[in-house]
């Protein structure tokens, strides 16, 4: 029987990225399941001070409740001109969890008078993998870029329409204008998950 891996995210678009990157890593013997595939369990609030803390909160509760190895991502955007905020508050920056247009609008308004040369930012992803035997692995990926003055593009989610990666391969497009595989190849989440491939390969071996 194939080993199972629980991906603990309630964000459908993030979950799709996690599934895509794990699938692209070619871990054939790993069956990926989502929160909808397991019995409901109480999810702890994401009250950690860091992305790593929150990723561990999510992965630990998933592993404890299901007995499956559990992978969780906690992520966000850290804007230089806002001293790293929204950071861990990215999903609910406007006060409404997961309201991407409202979050984007508030962020743009807050830095409307920040000149182009100081509009740097980084997407950050911390991914935690918690195995049933209690072994925990935490990794982090960062993606540097700049914040636009208006949204552009319709792929991705969250702050993607406001973020132009520094990478030459992006050619000045926003991360919302990149094809999904292009985003995965450059993104914070792609970089974080790449570091988990050895641990995931171990899991797949059983
Ligand atoms: O906690 P789960 O259930 O996984 O889903 P969530 O959406 O609440 O996820 P987080 O708590 O990690 O918050 C991450 C927020 O940061 C933003 N974000 C993270 N990664 C992003 C990406 O790749 N592109 C755009 N925005 C991103 C987006 O607003 C997310 O809602
Ligand atoms: Mg969350």
PDB file of C-alpha atoms and ligand atoms in Angstrom:
ATOM      1  CA  UNK A   1       0.000   0.000   0.000  1.00  0.00           C
ATOM      2  CA  UNK A   2       1.271   3.486  -0.849  1.00  0.00           C
ATOM      3  CA  UNK A   3       2.276   5.651   2.112  1.00  0.00           C
ATOM      4  CA  UNK A   4      -0.054   8.567   2.715  1.00  0.00           C
ATOM      5  CA  UNK A   5       0.798  12.217   3.309  1.00  0.00           C
ATOM      6  CA  UNK A   6      -1.716  14.690   4.718  1.00  0.00           C
ATOM      7  CA  UNK A   7      -1.469  18.243   3.368  1.00  0.00           C
ATOM      8  CA  UNK A   8      -3.044  20.426   6.052  1.00  0.00           C
ATOM      9  CA  UNK A   9      -4.244  23.611   4.372  1.00  0.00           C
ATOM     10  CA  UNK A  10      -7.700  25.191   4.189  1.00  0.00           C
ATOM     11  CA  UNK A  11      -6.634  27.451   1.320  1.00  0.00           C
ATOM     12  CA  UNK A  12      -7.684  25.682  -1.896  1.00  0.00           C
ATOM     13  CA  UNK A  13      -5.218  27.570  -4.103  1.00  0.00           C
ATOM     14  CA  UNK A  14      -2.293  27.037  -1.755  1.00  0.00           C
ATOM     15  CA  UNK A  15      -3.264  23.375  -1.490  1.00  0.00           C
ATOM     16  CA  UNK A  16      -3.226  23.095  -5.280  1.00  0.00           C
ATOM     17  CA  UNK A  17       0.341  24.501  -5.313  1.00  0.00           C
ATOM     18  CA  UNK A  18       1.475  22.117  -2.586  1.00  0.00           C
ATOM     19  CA  UNK A  19      -0.039  19.167  -4.463  1.00  0.00           C
ATOM     20  CA  UNK A  20       1.562  20.291  -7.731  1.00  0.00           C
ATOM     21  CA  UNK A  21       5.042  20.670  -6.269  1.00  0.00           C
ATOM     22  CA  UNK A  22       4.873  17.366  -4.404  1.00  0.00           C
ATOM     23  CA  UNK A  23       3.613  15.659  -7.594  1.00  0.00           C
ATOM     24  CA  UNK A  24       6.409  17.236  -9.666  1.00  0.00           C
ATOM     25  CA  UNK A  25       8.995  15.843  -7.229  1.00  0.00           C
ATOM     26  CA  UNK A  26       8.011  12.405  -8.508  1.00  0.00           C
ATOM     27  CA  UNK A  27       7.351  10.728  -5.153  1.00  0.00           C
ATOM     28  CA  UNK A  28       5.334   8.018  -6.857  1.00  0.00           C
ATOM     29  CA  UNK A  29       4.606   5.922  -3.792  1.00  0.00           C
ATOM     30  CA  UNK A  30       3.190   8.769  -1.769  1.00  0.00           C
ATOM     31  CA  UNK A  31      -0.586   9.212  -1.805  1.00  0.00           C
ATOM     32  CA  UNK A  32      -1.440  12.824  -1.024  1.00  0.00           C
ATOM     33  CA  UNK A  33      -4.633  13.470   0.930  1.00  0.00           C
ATOM     34  CA  UNK A  34      -6.245  16.741   1.953  1.00  0.00           C
ATOM     35  CA  UNK A  35      -8.220  17.805   5.030  1.00  0.00           C
ATOM     36  CA  UNK A  36     -11.452  16.916   3.214  1.00  0.00           C
ATOM     37  CA  UNK A  37     -10.291  13.293   2.970  1.00  0.00           C
ATOM     38  CA  UNK A  38      -9.814  12.754   6.721  1.00  0.00           C
ATOM     39  CA  UNK A  39     -12.157  12.989   9.699  1.00  0.00           C
ATOM     40  CA  UNK A  40     -12.646  16.474  11.070  1.00  0.00           C
ATOM     41  CA  UNK A  41     -10.430  17.477  13.963  1.00  0.00           C
ATOM     42  CA  UNK A  42     -10.158  20.664  15.985  1.00  0.00           C
ATOM     43  CA  UNK A  43      -7.662  23.006  14.267  1.00  0.00           C
ATOM     44  CA  UNK A  44      -5.584  25.132  16.591  1.00  0.00           C
ATOM     45  CA  UNK A  45      -5.445  28.891  15.959  1.00  0.00           C
ATOM     46  CA  UNK A  46      -2.361  30.114  14.067  1.00  0.00           C
ATOM     47  CA  UNK A  47      -1.089  32.324  16.867  1.00  0.00           C
ATOM     48  CA  UNK A  48       2.650  31.741  16.419  1.00  0.00           C
ATOM     49  CA  UNK A  49       5.080  34.650  16.226  1.00  0.00           C
ATOM     50  CA  UNK A  50       6.889  33.141  13.242  1.00  0.00           C
ATOM     51  CA  UNK A  51       5.998  31.287  10.037  1.00  0.00           C
ATOM     52  CA  UNK A  52       7.847  28.242  11.402  1.00  0.00           C
ATOM     53  CA  UNK A  53       5.802  28.247  14.639  1.00  0.00           C
ATOM     54  CA  UNK A  54       2.543  28.361  12.694  1.00  0.00           C
ATOM     55  CA  UNK A  55       3.567  25.686  10.194  1.00  0.00           C
ATOM     56  CA  UNK A  56       4.417  23.409  13.134  1.00  0.00           C
ATOM     57  CA  UNK A  57       1.099  24.151  14.879  1.00  0.00           C
ATOM     58  CA  UNK A  58      -0.772  23.055  11.737  1.00  0.00           C
ATOM     59  CA  UNK A  59       1.387  20.003  10.969  1.00  0.00           C
ATOM     60  CA  UNK A  60       1.450  18.750  14.574  1.00  0.00           C
ATOM     61  CA  UNK A  61      -2.323  18.847  14.963  1.00  0.00           C
ATOM     62  CA  UNK A  62      -2.827  17.077  11.619  1.00  0.00           C
ATOM     63  CA  UNK A  63      -0.365  14.317  12.486  1.00  0.00           C
ATOM     64  CA  UNK A  64      -1.706  13.882  16.030  1.00  0.00           C
ATOM     65  CA  UNK A  65      -5.343  13.710  14.910  1.00  0.00           C
ATOM     66  CA  UNK A  66      -4.886  11.336  11.984  1.00  0.00           C
ATOM     67  CA  UNK A  67      -1.745   9.320  12.667  1.00  0.00           C
ATOM     68  CA  UNK A  68      -0.552  10.293   9.181  1.00  0.00           C
ATOM     69  CA  UNK A  69       2.603  12.190   8.333  1.00  0.00           C
ATOM     70  CA  UNK A  70       1.454  15.767   7.891  1.00  0.00           C
ATOM     71  CA  UNK A  71       2.864  18.644   5.868  1.00  0.00           C
ATOM     72  CA  UNK A  72       1.771  22.250   6.454  1.00  0.00           C
ATOM     73  CA  UNK A  73       2.845  25.575   4.989  1.00  0.00           C
ATOM     74  CA  UNK A  74       2.645  28.909   6.735  1.00  0.00           C
ATOM     75  CA  UNK A  75       3.447  31.779   4.482  1.00  0.00           C
ATOM     76  CA  UNK A  76       3.010  35.450   3.750  1.00  0.00           C
ATOM     77  CA  UNK A  77       4.533  38.575   2.357  1.00  0.00           C
ATOM     78  CA  UNK A  78       7.092  40.675   4.233  1.00  0.00           C
ATOM     79  CA  UNK A  79       7.217  44.250   2.926  1.00  0.00           C
ATOM     80  CA  UNK A  80      10.469  46.149   3.584  1.00  0.00           C
ATOM     81  CA  UNK A  81       8.751  49.537   3.956  1.00  0.00           C
ATOM     82  CA  UNK A  82       6.410  48.018   6.580  1.00  0.00           C
ATOM     83  CA  UNK A  83       9.255  46.448   8.602  1.00  0.00           C
ATOM     84  CA  UNK A  84       8.322  42.946   7.438  1.00  0.00           C
ATOM     85  CA  UNK A  85       4.567  43.215   7.860  1.00  0.00           C
ATOM     86  CA  UNK A  86       1.998  41.835   6.964  1.00  0.00           C
ATOM     87  CA  UNK A  87       4.208  38.779   7.693  1.00  0.00           C
ATOM     88  CA  UNK A  88       2.359  36.130   9.705  1.00  0.00           C
ATOM     89  CA  UNK A  89      -0.775  38.300   9.521  1.00  0.00           C
ATOM     90  CA  UNK A  90      -0.871  38.198   5.689  1.00  0.00           C
ATOM     91  CA  UNK A  91      -4.025  36.072   5.371  1.00  0.00           C
ATOM     92  CA  UNK A  92      -6.060  38.451   7.544  1.00  0.00           C
ATOM     93  CA  UNK A  93      -4.313  41.815   7.019  1.00  0.00           C
ATOM     94  CA  UNK A  94      -7.547  43.668   6.209  1.00  0.00           C
ATOM     95  CA  UNK A  95      -9.297  42.001   9.146  1.00  0.00           C
ATOM     96  CA  UNK A  96     -11.116  39.489   6.961  1.00  0.00           C
ATOM     97  CA  UNK A  97      -9.349  36.126   6.668  1.00  0.00           C
ATOM     98  CA  UNK A  98      -8.669  35.147   3.087  1.00  0.00           C
ATOM     99  CA  UNK A  99     -10.191  38.277   1.510  1.00  0.00           C
ATOM    100  CA  UNK A 100      -7.474  38.700  -1.111  1.00  0.00           C
ATOM    101  CA  UNK A 101      -8.830  41.850  -2.835  1.00  0.00           C
ATOM    102  CA  UNK A 102      -9.311  43.644   0.513  1.00  0.00           C
ATOM    103  CA  UNK A 103      -5.854  42.589   1.731  1.00  0.00           C
ATOM    104  CA  UNK A 104      -4.272  43.793  -1.508  1.00  0.00           C
ATOM    105  CA  UNK A 105      -6.116  47.096  -1.449  1.00  0.00           C
ATOM    106  CA  UNK A 106      -5.067  47.835   2.134  1.00  0.00           C
ATOM    107  CA  UNK A 107      -1.430  46.974   1.460  1.00  0.00           C
ATOM    108  CA  UNK A 108      -1.346  49.218  -1.620  1.00  0.00           C
ATOM    109  CA  UNK A 109      -2.903  52.106   0.319  1.00  0.00           C
ATOM    110  CA  UNK A 110      -0.393  51.726   3.164  1.00  0.00           C
ATOM    111  CA  UNK A 111       2.598  52.094   0.861  1.00  0.00           C
ATOM    112  CA  UNK A 112       1.071  54.443  -1.711  1.00  0.00           C
ATOM    113  CA  UNK A 113       3.683  57.128  -0.998  1.00  0.00           C
ATOM    114  CA  UNK A 114       6.649  54.741  -0.897  1.00  0.00           C
ATOM    115  CA  UNK A 115       8.888  55.405  -3.935  1.00  0.00           C
ATOM    116  CA  UNK A 116       9.747  52.636  -6.396  1.00  0.00           C
ATOM    117  CA  UNK A 117      13.273  52.111  -5.062  1.00  0.00           C
ATOM    118  CA  UNK A 118      11.929  51.254  -1.600  1.00  0.00           C
ATOM    119  CA  UNK A 119       9.094  48.898  -2.616  1.00  0.00           C
ATOM    120  CA  UNK A 120      11.071  45.694  -1.996  1.00  0.00           C
ATOM    121  CA  UNK A 121       9.362  42.685  -0.407  1.00  0.00           C
ATOM    122  CA  UNK A 122       9.738  38.952   0.056  1.00  0.00           C
ATOM    123  CA  UNK A 123       7.279  36.107  -0.017  1.00  0.00           C
ATOM    124  CA  UNK A 124       8.185  33.645   2.738  1.00  0.00           C
ATOM    125  CA  UNK A 125       7.062  30.036   3.161  1.00  0.00           C
ATOM    126  CA  UNK A 126       7.849  27.839   6.131  1.00  0.00           C
ATOM    127  CA  UNK A 127       6.911  24.203   5.611  1.00  0.00           C
ATOM    128  CA  UNK A 128       6.781  21.738   8.466  1.00  0.00           C
ATOM    129  CA  UNK A 129       6.653  17.980   8.088  1.00  0.00           C
ATOM    130  CA  UNK A 130       5.644  16.010  11.166  1.00  0.00           C
ATOM    131  CA  UNK A 131       5.982  12.225  11.000  1.00  0.00           C
ATOM    132  CA  UNK A 132       3.851   9.852  13.083  1.00  0.00           C
ATOM    133  CA  UNK A 133       6.938   8.944  15.145  1.00  0.00           C
ATOM    134  CA  UNK A 134       7.190  12.612  16.149  1.00  0.00           C
ATOM    135  CA  UNK A 135      10.152  13.529  13.950  1.00  0.00           C
ATOM    136  CA  UNK A 136       9.752  17.159  12.829  1.00  0.00           C
ATOM    137  CA  UNK A 137      11.409  18.856   9.884  1.00  0.00           C
ATOM    138  CA  UNK A 138      11.014  22.580   9.215  1.00  0.00           C
ATOM    139  CA  UNK A 139      12.292  24.405   6.145  1.00  0.00           C
ATOM    140  CA  UNK A 140      11.968  27.946   4.776  1.00  0.00           C
ATOM    141  CA  UNK A 141      11.960  29.455   1.294  1.00  0.00           C
ATOM    142  CA  UNK A 142      12.081  33.137   0.360  1.00  0.00           C
ATOM    143  CA  UNK A 143      11.284  34.919  -2.887  1.00  0.00           C
ATOM    144  CA  UNK A 144      12.480  38.519  -3.323  1.00  0.00           C
ATOM    145  CA  UNK A 145      10.711  41.090  -5.468  1.00  0.00           C
ATOM    146  CA  UNK A 146       8.906  44.446  -5.481  1.00  0.00           C
ATOM    147  CA  UNK A 147       5.369  45.630  -4.850  1.00  0.00           C
ATOM    148  CA  UNK A 148       3.513  47.135  -7.822  1.00  0.00           C
ATOM    149  CA  UNK A 149       1.142  50.134  -7.597  1.00  0.00           C
ATOM    150  CA  UNK A 150      -1.875  48.219  -8.971  1.00  0.00           C
ATOM    151  CA  UNK A 151      -2.734  44.519  -9.325  1.00  0.00           C
ATOM    152  CA  UNK A 152      -1.733  42.683 -12.513  1.00  0.00           C
ATOM    153  CA  UNK A 153      -2.538  39.151 -13.735  1.00  0.00           C
ATOM    154  CA  UNK A 154      -5.045  36.461 -12.867  1.00  0.00           C
ATOM    155  CA  UNK A 155      -3.140  33.331 -11.888  1.00  0.00           C
ATOM    156  CA  UNK A 156      -2.162  32.375  -8.346  1.00  0.00           C
ATOM    157  CA  UNK A 157      -3.773  33.864  -5.250  1.00  0.00           C
ATOM    158  CA  UNK A 158      -3.262  36.257  -2.365  1.00  0.00           C
ATOM    159  CA  UNK A 159      -0.713  38.977  -3.052  1.00  0.00           C
ATOM    160  CA  UNK A 160       0.512  37.475  -6.364  1.00  0.00           C
ATOM    161  CA  UNK A 161      -1.036  40.281  -8.487  1.00  0.00           C
ATOM    162  CA  UNK A 162       1.030  42.888  -6.570  1.00  0.00           C
ATOM    163  CA  UNK A 163       4.410  41.119  -6.602  1.00  0.00           C
ATOM    164  CA  UNK A 164       7.058  41.318  -9.330  1.00  0.00           C
ATOM    165  CA  UNK A 165       9.853  38.823  -8.624  1.00  0.00           C
ATOM    166  CA  UNK A 166      13.453  40.014  -8.968  1.00  0.00           C
ATOM    167  CA  UNK A 167      14.301  36.887 -10.999  1.00  0.00           C
ATOM    168  CA  UNK A 168      15.315  37.543 -14.591  1.00  0.00           C
ATOM    169  CA  UNK A 169      13.175  34.570 -15.652  1.00  0.00           C
ATOM    170  CA  UNK A 170      10.064  36.472 -14.593  1.00  0.00           C
ATOM    171  CA  UNK A 171      10.914  39.225 -17.088  1.00  0.00           C
ATOM    172  CA  UNK A 172       9.103  41.915 -15.088  1.00  0.00           C
ATOM    173  CA  UNK A 173       5.818  40.003 -14.955  1.00  0.00           C
ATOM    174  CA  UNK A 174       3.909  39.799 -11.685  1.00  0.00           C
ATOM    175  CA  UNK A 175       3.754  36.392 -10.027  1.00  0.00           C
ATOM    176  CA  UNK A 176       0.107  36.379 -11.073  1.00  0.00           C
ATOM    177  CA  UNK A 177       1.210  36.650 -14.696  1.00  0.00           C
ATOM    178  CA  UNK A 178       3.485  33.607 -14.473  1.00  0.00           C
ATOM    179  CA  UNK A 179       2.271  30.182 -15.578  1.00  0.00           C
ATOM    180  CA  UNK A 180       1.749  27.894 -12.554  1.00  0.00           C
ATOM    181  CA  UNK A 181       4.899  25.848 -13.302  1.00  0.00           C
ATOM    182  CA  UNK A 182       6.931  29.056 -13.701  1.00  0.00           C
ATOM    183  CA  UNK A 183       5.772  30.228 -10.286  1.00  0.00           C
ATOM    184  CA  UNK A 184       6.604  26.843  -8.712  1.00  0.00           C
ATOM    185  CA  UNK A 185      10.131  26.942 -10.159  1.00  0.00           C
ATOM    186  CA  UNK A 186      10.885  30.314  -8.554  1.00  0.00           C
ATOM    187  CA  UNK A 187       8.584  30.662  -5.567  1.00  0.00           C
ATOM    188  CA  UNK A 188       9.132  30.643  -1.815  1.00  0.00           C
ATOM    189  CA  UNK A 189       6.929  27.542  -1.600  1.00  0.00           C
ATOM    190  CA  UNK A 190       8.834  25.752  -4.364  1.00  0.00           C
ATOM    191  CA  UNK A 191      12.143  26.539  -2.625  1.00  0.00           C
ATOM    192  CA  UNK A 192      10.884  25.396   0.766  1.00  0.00           C
ATOM    193  CA  UNK A 193       9.433  22.130  -0.550  1.00  0.00           C
ATOM    194  CA  UNK A 194      12.574  21.325  -2.551  1.00  0.00           C
ATOM    195  CA  UNK A 195      14.386  21.011   0.800  1.00  0.00           C
ATOM    196  CA  UNK A 196      11.803  18.481   1.996  1.00  0.00           C
ATOM    197  CA  UNK A 197      12.231  16.099  -0.936  1.00  0.00           C
ATOM    198  CA  UNK A 198      14.749  13.847   0.902  1.00  0.00           C
ATOM    199  CA  UNK A 199      12.428  13.520   3.918  1.00  0.00           C
ATOM    200  CA  UNK A 200       9.411  12.917   1.663  1.00  0.00           C
ATOM    201  CA  UNK A 201      11.344  10.310  -0.302  1.00  0.00           C
ATOM    202  CA  UNK A 202      12.046   8.506   2.973  1.00  0.00           C
ATOM    203  CA  UNK A 203       8.326   8.568   3.783  1.00  0.00           C
ATOM    204  CA  UNK A 204       7.413   7.224   0.350  1.00  0.00           C
ATOM    205  CA  UNK A 205       9.821   4.317   0.906  1.00  0.00           C
ATOM    206  CA  UNK A 206       7.841   3.504   4.037  1.00  0.00           C
TER     207      UNK A 206
HETATM  208  O1  LIG B   1      -3.313  28.299   6.888  1.00  0.00           O
HETATM  209  P1  LIG B   1      -3.855  27.609   5.667  1.00  0.00           P
HETATM  210  O2  LIG B   1      -5.083  26.811   5.951  1.00  0.00           O
HETATM  211  O3  LIG B   1      -2.805  26.814   4.943  1.00  0.00           O
HETATM  212  O4  LIG B   1      -4.325  28.737   4.595  1.00  0.00           O
HETATM  213  P2  LIG B   1      -4.075  30.335   4.725  1.00  0.00           P
HETATM  214  O5  LIG B   1      -4.509  31.003   3.476  1.00  0.00           O
HETATM  215  O6  LIG B   1      -4.659  30.821   6.020  1.00  0.00           O
HETATM  216  O7  LIG B   1      -2.499  30.399   4.761  1.00  0.00           O
HETATM  217  P3  LIG B   1      -1.538  31.159   5.776  1.00  0.00           P
HETATM  218  O8  LIG B   1      -2.108  31.196   7.131  1.00  0.00           O
HETATM  219  O9  LIG B   1      -0.187  30.521   5.565  1.00  0.00           O
HETATM  220  O10 LIG B   1      -1.510  32.625   5.199  1.00  0.00           O
HETATM  221  C1  LIG B   1      -0.830  32.847   4.006  1.00  0.00           C
HETATM  222  C2  LIG B   1      -1.306  34.108   3.317  1.00  0.00           C
HETATM  223  O11 LIG B   1      -0.165  34.754   2.735  1.00  0.00           O
HETATM  224  C3  LIG B   1      -0.405  35.086   1.390  1.00  0.00           C
HETATM  225  N1  LIG B   1       0.431  34.217   0.530  1.00  0.00           N
HETATM  226  C4  LIG B   1       1.148  33.121   0.907  1.00  0.00           C
HETATM  227  N2  LIG B   1       1.728  32.542  -0.148  1.00  0.00           N
HETATM  228  C5  LIG B   1       1.374  33.261  -1.218  1.00  0.00           C
HETATM  229  C6  LIG B   1       1.633  33.148  -2.595  1.00  0.00           C
HETATM  230  O12 LIG B   1       2.334  32.147  -3.094  1.00  0.00           O
HETATM  231  N3  LIG B   1       1.111  34.062  -3.403  1.00  0.00           N
HETATM  232  C7  LIG B   1       0.365  35.056  -2.921  1.00  0.00           C
HETATM  233  N4  LIG B   1       0.046  35.237  -1.650  1.00  0.00           N
HETATM  234  C8  LIG B   1       0.552  34.345  -0.784  1.00  0.00           C
HETATM  235  C9  LIG B   1      -1.894  34.846   1.157  1.00  0.00           C
HETATM  236  O13 LIG B   1      -2.594  36.015   1.449  1.00  0.00           O
HETATM  237  C10 LIG B   1      -2.239  33.762   2.168  1.00  0.00           C
HETATM  238  O14 LIG B   1      -3.595  33.767   2.544  1.00  0.00           O
HETATM  239 MG1  LIG B   2      -3.863  30.191   7.827  1.00  0.00          MG
END
